[in-house]
Short mmCIF file of C-alpha atoms in Angstrom, two decimals:
data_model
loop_
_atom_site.label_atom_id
_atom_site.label_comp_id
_atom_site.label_asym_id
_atom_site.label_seq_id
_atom_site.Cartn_x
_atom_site.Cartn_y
_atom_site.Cartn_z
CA UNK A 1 -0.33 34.36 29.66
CA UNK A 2 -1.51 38.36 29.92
CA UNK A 3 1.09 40.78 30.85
CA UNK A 4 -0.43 40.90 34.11
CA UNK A 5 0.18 37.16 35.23
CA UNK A 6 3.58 37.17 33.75
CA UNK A 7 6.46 37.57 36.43
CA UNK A 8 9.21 40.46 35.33
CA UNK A 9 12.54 39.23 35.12
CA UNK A 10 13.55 41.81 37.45
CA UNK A 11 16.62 40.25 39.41
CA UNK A 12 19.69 38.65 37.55
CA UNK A 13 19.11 35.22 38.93
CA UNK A 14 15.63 35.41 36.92
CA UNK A 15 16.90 36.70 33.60
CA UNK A 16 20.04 33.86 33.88
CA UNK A 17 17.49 31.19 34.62
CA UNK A 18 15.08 32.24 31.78
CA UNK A 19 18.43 32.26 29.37
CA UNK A 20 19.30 28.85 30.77
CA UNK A 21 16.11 27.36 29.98
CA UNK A 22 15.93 29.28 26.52
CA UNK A 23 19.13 27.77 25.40
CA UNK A 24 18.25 24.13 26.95
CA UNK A 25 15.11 24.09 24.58
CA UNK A 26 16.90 24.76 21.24
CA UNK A 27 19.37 22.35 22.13
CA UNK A 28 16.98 19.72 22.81
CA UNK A 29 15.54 20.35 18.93
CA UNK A 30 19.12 20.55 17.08
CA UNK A 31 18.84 16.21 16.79
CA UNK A 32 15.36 17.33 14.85
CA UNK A 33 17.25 18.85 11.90
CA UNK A 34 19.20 15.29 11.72
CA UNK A 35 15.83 13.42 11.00
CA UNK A 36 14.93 15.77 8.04
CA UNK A 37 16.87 13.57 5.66
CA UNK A 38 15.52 10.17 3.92
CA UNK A 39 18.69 8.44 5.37
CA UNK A 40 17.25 8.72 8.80
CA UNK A 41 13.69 8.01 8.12
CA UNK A 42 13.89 4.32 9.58
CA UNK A 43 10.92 3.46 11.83
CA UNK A 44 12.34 1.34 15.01
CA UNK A 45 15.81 -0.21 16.14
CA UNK A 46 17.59 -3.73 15.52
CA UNK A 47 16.27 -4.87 19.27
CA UNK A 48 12.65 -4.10 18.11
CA UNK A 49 12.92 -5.60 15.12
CA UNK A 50 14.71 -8.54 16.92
CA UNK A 51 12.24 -8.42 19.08
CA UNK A 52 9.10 -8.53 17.06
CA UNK A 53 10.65 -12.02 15.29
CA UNK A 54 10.19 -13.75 18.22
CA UNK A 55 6.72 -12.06 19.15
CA UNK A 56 3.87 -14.87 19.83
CA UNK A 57 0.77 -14.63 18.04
CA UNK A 58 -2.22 -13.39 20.46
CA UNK A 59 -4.82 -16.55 21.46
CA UNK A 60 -7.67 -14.22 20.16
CA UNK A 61 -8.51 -11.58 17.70
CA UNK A 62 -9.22 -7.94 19.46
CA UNK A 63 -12.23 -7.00 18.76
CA UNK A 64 -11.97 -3.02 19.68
CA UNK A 65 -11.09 -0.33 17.46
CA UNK A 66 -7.49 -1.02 16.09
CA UNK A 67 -4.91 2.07 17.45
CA UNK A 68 -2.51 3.38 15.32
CA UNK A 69 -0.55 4.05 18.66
CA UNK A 70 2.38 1.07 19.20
CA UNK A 71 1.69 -1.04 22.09
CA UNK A 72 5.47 -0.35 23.27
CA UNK A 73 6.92 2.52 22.48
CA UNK A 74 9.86 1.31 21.27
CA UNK A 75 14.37 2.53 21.89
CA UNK A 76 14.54 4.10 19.05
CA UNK A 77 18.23 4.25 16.54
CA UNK A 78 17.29 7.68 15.75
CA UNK A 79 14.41 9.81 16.42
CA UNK A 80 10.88 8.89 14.71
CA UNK A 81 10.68 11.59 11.71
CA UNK A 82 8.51 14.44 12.79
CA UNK A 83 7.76 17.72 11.69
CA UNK A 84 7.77 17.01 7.78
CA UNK A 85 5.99 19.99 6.87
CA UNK A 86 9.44 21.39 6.86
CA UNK A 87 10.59 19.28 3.65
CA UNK A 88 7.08 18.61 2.36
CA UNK A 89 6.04 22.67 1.89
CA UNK A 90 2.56 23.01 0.64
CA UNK A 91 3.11 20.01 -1.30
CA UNK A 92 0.17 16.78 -1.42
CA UNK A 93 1.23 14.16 0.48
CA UNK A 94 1.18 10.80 -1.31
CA UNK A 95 2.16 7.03 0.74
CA UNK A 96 3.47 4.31 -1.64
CA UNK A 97 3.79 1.27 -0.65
CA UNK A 98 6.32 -1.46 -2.16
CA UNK A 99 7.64 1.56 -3.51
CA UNK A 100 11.83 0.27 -3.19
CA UNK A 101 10.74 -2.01 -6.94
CA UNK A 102 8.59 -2.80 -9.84
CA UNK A 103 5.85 -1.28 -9.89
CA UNK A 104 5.74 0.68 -6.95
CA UNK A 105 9.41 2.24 -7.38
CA UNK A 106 8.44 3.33 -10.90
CA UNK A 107 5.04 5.24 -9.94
CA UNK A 108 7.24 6.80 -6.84
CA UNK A 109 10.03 8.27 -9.24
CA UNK A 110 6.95 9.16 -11.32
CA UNK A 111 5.03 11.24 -8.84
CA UNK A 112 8.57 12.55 -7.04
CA UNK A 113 9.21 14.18 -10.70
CA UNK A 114 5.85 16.48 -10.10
CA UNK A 115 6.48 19.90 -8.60
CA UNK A 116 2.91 19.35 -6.43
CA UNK A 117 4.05 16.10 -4.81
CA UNK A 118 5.69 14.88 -1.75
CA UNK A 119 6.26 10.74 -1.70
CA UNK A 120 6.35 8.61 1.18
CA UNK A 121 8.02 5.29 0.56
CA UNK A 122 6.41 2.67 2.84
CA UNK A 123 8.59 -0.14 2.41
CA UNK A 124 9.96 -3.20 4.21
CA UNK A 125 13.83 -2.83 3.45
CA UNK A 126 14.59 1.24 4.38
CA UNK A 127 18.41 0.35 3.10
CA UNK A 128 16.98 -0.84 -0.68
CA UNK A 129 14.62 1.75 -0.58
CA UNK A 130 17.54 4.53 -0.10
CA UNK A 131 19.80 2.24 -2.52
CA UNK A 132 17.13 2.42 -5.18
CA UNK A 133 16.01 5.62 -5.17
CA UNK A 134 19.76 7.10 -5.49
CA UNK A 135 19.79 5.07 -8.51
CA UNK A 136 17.37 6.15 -10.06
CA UNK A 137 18.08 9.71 -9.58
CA UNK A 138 15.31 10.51 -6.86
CA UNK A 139 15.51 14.17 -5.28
CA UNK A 140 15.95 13.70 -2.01
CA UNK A 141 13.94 16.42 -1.36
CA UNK A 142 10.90 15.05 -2.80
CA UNK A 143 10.35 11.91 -0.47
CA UNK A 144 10.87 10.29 2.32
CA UNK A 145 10.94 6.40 3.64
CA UNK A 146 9.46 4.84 6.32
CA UNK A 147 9.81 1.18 7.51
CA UNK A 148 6.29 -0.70 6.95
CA UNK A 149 6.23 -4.20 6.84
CA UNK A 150 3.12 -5.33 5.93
CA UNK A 151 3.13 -9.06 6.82
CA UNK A 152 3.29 -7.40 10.96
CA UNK A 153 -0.20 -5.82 12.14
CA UNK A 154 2.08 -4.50 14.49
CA UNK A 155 4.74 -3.04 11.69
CA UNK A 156 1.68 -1.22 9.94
CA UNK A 157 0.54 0.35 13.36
CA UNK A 158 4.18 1.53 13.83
CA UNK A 159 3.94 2.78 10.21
CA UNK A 160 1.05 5.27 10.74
CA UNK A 161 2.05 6.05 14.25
CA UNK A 162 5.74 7.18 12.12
CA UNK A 163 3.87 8.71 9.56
CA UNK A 164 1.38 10.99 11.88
CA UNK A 165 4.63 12.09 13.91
CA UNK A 166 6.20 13.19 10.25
CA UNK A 167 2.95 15.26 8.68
CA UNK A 168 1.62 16.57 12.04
CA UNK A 169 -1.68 17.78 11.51
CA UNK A 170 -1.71 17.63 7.33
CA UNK A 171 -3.83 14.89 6.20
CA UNK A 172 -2.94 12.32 3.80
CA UNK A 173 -4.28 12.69 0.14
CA UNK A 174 -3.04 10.07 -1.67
CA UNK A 175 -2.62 6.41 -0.36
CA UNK A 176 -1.50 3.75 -2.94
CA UNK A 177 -2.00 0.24 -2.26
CA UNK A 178 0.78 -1.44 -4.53
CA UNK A 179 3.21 -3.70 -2.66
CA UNK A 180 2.26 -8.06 -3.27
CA UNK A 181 4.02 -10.91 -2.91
CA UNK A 182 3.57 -13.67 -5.12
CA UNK A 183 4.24 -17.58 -4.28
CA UNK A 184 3.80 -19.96 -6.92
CA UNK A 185 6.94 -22.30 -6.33
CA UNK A 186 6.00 -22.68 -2.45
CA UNK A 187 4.74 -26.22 -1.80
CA UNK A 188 3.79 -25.22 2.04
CA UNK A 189 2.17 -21.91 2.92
CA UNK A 190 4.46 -19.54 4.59
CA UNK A 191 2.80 -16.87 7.42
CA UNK A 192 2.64 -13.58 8.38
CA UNK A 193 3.88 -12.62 11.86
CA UNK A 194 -0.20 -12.64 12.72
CA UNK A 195 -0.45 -16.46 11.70
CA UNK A 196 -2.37 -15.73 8.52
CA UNK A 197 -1.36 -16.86 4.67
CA UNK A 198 1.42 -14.87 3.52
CA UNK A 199 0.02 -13.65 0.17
CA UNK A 200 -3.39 -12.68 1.93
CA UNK A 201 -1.73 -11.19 4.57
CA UNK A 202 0.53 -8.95 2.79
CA UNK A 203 -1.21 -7.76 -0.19
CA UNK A 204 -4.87 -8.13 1.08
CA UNK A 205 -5.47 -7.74 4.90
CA UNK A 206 -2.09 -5.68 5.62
CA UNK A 207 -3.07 -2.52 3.21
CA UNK A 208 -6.70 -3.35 4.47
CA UNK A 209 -5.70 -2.25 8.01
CA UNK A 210 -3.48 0.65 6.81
CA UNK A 211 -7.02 1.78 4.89
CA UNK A 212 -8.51 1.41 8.15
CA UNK A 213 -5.77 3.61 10.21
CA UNK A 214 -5.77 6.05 7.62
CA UNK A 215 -9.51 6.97 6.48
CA UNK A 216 -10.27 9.29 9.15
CA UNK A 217 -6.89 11.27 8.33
CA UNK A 218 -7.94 11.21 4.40
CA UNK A 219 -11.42 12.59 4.96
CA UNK A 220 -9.66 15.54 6.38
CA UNK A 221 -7.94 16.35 2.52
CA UNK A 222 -9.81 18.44 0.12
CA UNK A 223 -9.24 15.58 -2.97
CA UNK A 224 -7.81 12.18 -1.41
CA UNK A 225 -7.58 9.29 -3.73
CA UNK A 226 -7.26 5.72 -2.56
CA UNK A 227 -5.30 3.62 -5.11
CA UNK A 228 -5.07 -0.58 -4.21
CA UNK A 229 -3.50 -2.27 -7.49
CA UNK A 230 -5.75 -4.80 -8.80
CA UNK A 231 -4.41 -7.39 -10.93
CA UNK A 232 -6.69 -9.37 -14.08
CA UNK A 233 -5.52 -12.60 -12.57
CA UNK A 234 -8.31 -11.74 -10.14
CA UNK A 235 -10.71 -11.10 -13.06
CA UNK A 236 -12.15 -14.34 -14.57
CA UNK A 237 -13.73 -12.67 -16.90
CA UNK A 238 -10.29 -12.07 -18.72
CA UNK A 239 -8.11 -14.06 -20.52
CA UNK A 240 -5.79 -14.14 -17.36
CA UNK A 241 -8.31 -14.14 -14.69
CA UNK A 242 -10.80 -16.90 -16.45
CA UNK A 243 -8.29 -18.99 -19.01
CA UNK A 244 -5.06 -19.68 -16.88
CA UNK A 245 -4.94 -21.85 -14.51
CA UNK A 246 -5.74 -22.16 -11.20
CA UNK A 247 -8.72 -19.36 -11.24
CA UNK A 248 -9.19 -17.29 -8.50
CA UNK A 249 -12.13 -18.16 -6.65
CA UNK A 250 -12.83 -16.94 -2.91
CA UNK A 251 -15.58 -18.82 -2.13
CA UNK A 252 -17.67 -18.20 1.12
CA UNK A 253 -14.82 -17.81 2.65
CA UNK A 254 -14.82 -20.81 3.94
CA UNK A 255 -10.88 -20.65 5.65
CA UNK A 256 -11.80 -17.39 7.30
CA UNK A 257 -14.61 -18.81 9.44
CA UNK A 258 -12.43 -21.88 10.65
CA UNK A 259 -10.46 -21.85 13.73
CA UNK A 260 -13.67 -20.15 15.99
CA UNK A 261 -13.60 -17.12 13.31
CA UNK A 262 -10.17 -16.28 13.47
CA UNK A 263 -8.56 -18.04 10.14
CA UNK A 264 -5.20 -18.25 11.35
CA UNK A 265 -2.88 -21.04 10.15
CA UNK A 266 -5.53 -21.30 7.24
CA UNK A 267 -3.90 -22.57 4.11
CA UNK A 268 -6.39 -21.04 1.67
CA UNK A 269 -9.49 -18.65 2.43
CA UNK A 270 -11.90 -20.99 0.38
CA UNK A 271 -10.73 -23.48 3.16
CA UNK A 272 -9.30 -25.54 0.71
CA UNK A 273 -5.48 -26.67 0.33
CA UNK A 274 -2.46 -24.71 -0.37
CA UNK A 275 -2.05 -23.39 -4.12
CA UNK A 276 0.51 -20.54 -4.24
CA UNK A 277 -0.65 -19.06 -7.40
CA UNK A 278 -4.26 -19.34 -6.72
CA UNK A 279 -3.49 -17.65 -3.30
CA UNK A 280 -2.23 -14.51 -4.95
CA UNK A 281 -5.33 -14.17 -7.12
CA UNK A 282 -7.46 -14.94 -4.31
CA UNK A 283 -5.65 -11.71 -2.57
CA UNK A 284 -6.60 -9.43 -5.97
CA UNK A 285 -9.97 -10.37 -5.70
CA UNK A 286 -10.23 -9.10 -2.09
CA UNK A 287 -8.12 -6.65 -3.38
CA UNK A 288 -11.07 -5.25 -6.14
CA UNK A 289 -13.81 -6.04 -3.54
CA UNK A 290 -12.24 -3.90 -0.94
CA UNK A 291 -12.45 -0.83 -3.48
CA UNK A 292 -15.66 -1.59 -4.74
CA UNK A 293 -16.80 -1.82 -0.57
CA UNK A 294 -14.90 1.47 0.45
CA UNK A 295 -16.63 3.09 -2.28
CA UNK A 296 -19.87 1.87 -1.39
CA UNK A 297 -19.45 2.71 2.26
CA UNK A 298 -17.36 5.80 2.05
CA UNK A 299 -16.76 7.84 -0.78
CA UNK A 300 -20.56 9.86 -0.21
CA UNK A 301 -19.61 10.50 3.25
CA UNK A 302 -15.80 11.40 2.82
CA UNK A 303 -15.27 12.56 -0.40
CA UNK A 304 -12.40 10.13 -1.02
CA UNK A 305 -12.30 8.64 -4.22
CA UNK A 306 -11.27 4.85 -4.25
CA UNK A 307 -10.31 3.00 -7.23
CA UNK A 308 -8.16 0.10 -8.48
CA UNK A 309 -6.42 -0.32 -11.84
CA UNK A 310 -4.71 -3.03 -14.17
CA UNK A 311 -1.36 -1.55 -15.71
CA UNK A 312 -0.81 -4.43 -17.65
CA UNK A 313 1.47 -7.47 -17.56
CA UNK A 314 4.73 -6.22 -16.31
CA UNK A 315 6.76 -9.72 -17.07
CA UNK A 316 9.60 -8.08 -15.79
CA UNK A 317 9.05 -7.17 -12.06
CA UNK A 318 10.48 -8.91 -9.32
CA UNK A 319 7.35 -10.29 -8.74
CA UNK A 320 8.04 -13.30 -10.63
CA UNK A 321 11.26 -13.50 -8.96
CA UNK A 322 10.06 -16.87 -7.35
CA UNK A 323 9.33 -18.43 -10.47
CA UNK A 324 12.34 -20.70 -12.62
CA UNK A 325 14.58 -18.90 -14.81
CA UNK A 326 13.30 -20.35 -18.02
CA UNK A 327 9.69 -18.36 -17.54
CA UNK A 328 11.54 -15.10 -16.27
CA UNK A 329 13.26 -15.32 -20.00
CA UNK A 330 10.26 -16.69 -22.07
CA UNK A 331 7.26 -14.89 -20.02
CA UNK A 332 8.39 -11.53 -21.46
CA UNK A 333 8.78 -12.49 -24.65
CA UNK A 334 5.24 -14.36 -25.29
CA UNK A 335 4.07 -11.47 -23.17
CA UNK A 336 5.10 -8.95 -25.74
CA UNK A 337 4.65 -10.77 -28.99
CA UNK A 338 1.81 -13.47 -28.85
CA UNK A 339 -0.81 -11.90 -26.22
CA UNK A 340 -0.38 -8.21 -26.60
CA UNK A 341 -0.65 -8.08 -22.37
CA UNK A 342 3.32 -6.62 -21.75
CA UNK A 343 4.22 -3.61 -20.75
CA UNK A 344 7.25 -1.63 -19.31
CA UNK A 345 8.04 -0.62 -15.49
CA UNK A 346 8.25 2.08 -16.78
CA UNK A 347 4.88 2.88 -18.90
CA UNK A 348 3.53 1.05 -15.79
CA UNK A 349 4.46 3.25 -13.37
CA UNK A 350 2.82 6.27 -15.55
CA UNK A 351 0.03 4.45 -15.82
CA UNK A 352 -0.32 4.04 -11.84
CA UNK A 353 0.79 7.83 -11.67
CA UNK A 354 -1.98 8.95 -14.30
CA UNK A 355 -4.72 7.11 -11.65
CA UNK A 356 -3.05 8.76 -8.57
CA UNK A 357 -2.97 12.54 -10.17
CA UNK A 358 -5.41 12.89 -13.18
CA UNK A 359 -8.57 14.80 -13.14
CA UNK A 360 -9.72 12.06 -15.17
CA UNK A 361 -9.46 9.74 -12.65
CA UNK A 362 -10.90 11.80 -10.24
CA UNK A 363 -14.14 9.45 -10.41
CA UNK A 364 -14.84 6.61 -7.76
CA UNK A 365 -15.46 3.39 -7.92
CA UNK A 366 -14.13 2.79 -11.03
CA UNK A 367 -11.41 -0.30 -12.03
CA UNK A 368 -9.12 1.93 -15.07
CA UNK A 369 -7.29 -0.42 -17.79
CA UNK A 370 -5.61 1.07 -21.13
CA UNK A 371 -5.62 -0.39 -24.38
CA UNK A 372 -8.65 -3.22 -24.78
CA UNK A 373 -9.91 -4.94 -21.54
CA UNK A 374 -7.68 -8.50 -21.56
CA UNK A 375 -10.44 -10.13 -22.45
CA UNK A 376 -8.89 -11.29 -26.01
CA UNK A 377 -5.67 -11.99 -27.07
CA UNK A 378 -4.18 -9.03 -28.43
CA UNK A 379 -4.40 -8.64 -32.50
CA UNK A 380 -1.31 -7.47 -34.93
CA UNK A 381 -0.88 -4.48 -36.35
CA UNK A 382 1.57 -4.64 -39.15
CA UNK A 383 1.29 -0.61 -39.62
CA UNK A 384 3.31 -0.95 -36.01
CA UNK A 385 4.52 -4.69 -36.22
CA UNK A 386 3.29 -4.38 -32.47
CA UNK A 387 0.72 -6.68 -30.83
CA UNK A 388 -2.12 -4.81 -29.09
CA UNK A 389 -5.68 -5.01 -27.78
CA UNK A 390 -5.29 -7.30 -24.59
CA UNK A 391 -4.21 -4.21 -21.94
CA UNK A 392 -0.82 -4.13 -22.62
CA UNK A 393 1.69 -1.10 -23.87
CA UNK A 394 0.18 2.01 -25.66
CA UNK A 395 -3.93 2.67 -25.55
CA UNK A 396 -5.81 5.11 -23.81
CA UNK A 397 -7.42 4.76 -20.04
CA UNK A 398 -10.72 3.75 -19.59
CA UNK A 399 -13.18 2.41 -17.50
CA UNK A 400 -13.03 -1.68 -17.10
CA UNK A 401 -16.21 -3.84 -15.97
CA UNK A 402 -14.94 -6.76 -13.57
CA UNK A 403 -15.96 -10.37 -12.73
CA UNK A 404 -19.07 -11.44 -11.41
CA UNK A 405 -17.04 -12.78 -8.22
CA UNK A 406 -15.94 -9.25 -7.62
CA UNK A 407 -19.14 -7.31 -7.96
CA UNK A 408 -21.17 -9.53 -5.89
CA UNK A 409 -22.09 -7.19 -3.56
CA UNK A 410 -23.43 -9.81 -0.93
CA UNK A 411 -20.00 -11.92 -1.07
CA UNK A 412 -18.10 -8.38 -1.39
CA UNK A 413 -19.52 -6.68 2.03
CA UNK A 414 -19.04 -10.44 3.86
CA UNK A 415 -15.50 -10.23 2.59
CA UNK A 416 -15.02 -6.61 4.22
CA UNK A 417 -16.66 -7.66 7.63
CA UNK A 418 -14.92 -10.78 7.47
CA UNK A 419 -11.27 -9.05 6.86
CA UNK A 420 -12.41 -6.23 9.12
CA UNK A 421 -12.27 -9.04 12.17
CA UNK A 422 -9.41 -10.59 11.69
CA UNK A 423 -7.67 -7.06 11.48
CA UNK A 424 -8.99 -6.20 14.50
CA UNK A 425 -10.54 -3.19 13.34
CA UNK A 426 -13.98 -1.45 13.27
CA UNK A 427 -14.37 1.53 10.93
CA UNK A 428 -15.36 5.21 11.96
CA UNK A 429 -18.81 6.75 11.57
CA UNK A 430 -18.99 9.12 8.93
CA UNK A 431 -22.05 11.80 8.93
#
């Protein structure tokens, strides 16, 4: 207000009540300062979560524009974490998700050991997460966690809604697609809190919709970089993709049309029965077609580069946690020494971390490997006494070409509209 509309405080009572009301608005902020520490960063309360196990799938999919805005706004154990730009400086903000193992834990202590960085850790288990990252030495004031589980629409909406609150008006510049399940002992599918497959749901149609919530915030960023993991299991035209049984093969998406367009309780999305392994390669596919789509759709109008990767065969990671003992032990080992494919969490996670923050990655589009293209079996070198050539450890980066499945544009912009309906979602015009 001008000087002229302002009232003096002329009279004690005024000056005591504008002192009263001074002091009653920084009290109200001292519980902020308690949220600006990754122990607190923990999206909703026991009764919400409680609650959302017992939440009944909807009769229909909504067919308006999804809203990153919670239906309920939850009781909350501790405030939602706002006003990050207090821990996050001038720093680029970067989301990983599945970041509390594997993989995704590796690239996050990668990119939290860059001075220009700032790491959200959207994960599922906010206790592991903080476990994890104090063991491997993360500074906690290079990241922060948020709760995202990505088998709950509602748990991703939540997410975003958590994540806005923390950055304020900053947009997002990096957004890595990482976190997957993988199946292959289940003999019955298992589903997502939505009623869809598990695999698909998690590692396809959940970081789908998180795309979706998040592309308007990312065209806002000067260079914002889209990273979904991709996987040569989802490549038949590689050793892995094309010589290992089952092969991935989406079909016409025949599941996703079943059920008056809705594809819930849908065992496979070729319509066809349950196969946990092929399910996960299934999800890679959509995986690579989503990137190749985005790209096509988005990257002229937004600037945002989009791009998938293989960082070779981590035989290792808890993915394989669900298969027997025996091929946890042996996997590694014929991994390393007969195909040439292995490689470490580790060189893995630099590998992801080289595609999120390299101005050689900075094109879109593109599907990076290192060392050969996994179409081969790797060769021996007896100058190293190290098997190489098929993608795994050592190499350079380069540009990899990917199945026919993947590239067919047609079956790749049926897969987006497809997904795009059973998320609930329409996408925002771009000029």
């Amino acid at each position: 207000p001008s000087p002229s509309t302002t009232r003096p405080l002329t009279t004690p009572a005024r000056r005591l009540a504008f002192i009263m009301k001074t002091i009653t608005s920084m009290v109200a902020l001292l519980p902020l300062t308690a949220a600006f520490t990754p122990s607190s960063f923990t999206a909703r309360t026991a009764r919400h979560a409680a609650a959302r196990r017992v939440t009944t799938v909807p009769s229909a999919v909504p067919t308006m524009v999804a809203s990153a805005e919670p239906a309920a706004k939850p009781q909350r154990r501790t405030l939602p974490p706002v006003l990050g730009g207090l821990k996050a400086g001038n720093k680029k903000l970067c989301v990983i998700t599945g970041a509390s193992s594997g993989l995704g834990l590796s690239a996050a202590r990668e990119m939290c050991e860059k001075d220009d960085y700032f790491v959200i850790c959207a994960v599922r288990d906010v206790d592991k997460m903080r476990s994890e990252a104090a063991a491997q030495g993360m500074d906690e004031k290079k990241y922060a966690i948020i709760e995202c589980d990505l088998a709950s629409f509602q748990s991703i909406k939540d997410f975003v809604f958590d994540l806005k609150a923390f950055k304020s008006s900053r947009p997002l510049d990096r957004l890595v697609c990482n976190a997957a399940v993988y199946l292959p002992k289940d003999p019955l599918p298992k589903y997502s809190e939505d009623g869809y497959e598990m695999s698909m749901a998690v590692n396809h149609l959940g970081h789908f919709l998180l795309c979706n919530l998040l592309i308007d915030d990312m065209a806002k960023s000067k260079d914002a970089r889209c990273v979904i993991v991709g996987s040569i299991t989802g490549n038949s035209n590689t050793v892995g993709g094309g010589l290992v049984y089952p092969r991935a093969d989406v079909g016409q998406f025949q599941g996703w049309v079943q059920d008056n367009g809705e594809g819930k309780k849908i065992e496979m999305i070729d319509g066809k029965g349950f196969f946990g392994a092929k399910a996960y390669k299934d999800s890679k596919v959509c995986n690579m077609m989503t990137v190749s789509e985005l790209h096509r759709r988005y990257h002229d109008k937004t600037g945002i580069t989009f791009s998938s990767l293989y960082p070779g065969c981590i035989a290792e990671t808890a993915l394989f946690r669900e298969k027997r003992q025996w091929f946890r032990k042996g996997f590694p080992l014929f991994m390393k020494y007969v195909t040439g494919g292995y490689v470490s969490e580790q060189e893995a996670g630099e590998r992801l971390a080289q595609v999120i923050d390299d101005d050689l990655c900075k094109k879109s589009g593109v599907y990076w490997s290192w060392n050969g293209n996994a179409k081969q079996v790797g060769l021996y070198d007896p100058k190293t006494k190290t098997v190489s050539g098929a993608g795994g450890s050592g190499g350079e980066i380069f540009e990899n070409d990917q199945s026919n499945q993947v590239t067919d544009i047609e079956r790749a912009g049926r897969m987006f509209d497809l997904s795009s309906k059973l998320c609930g979602v329409e996408w925002p015009e771009f000029k």
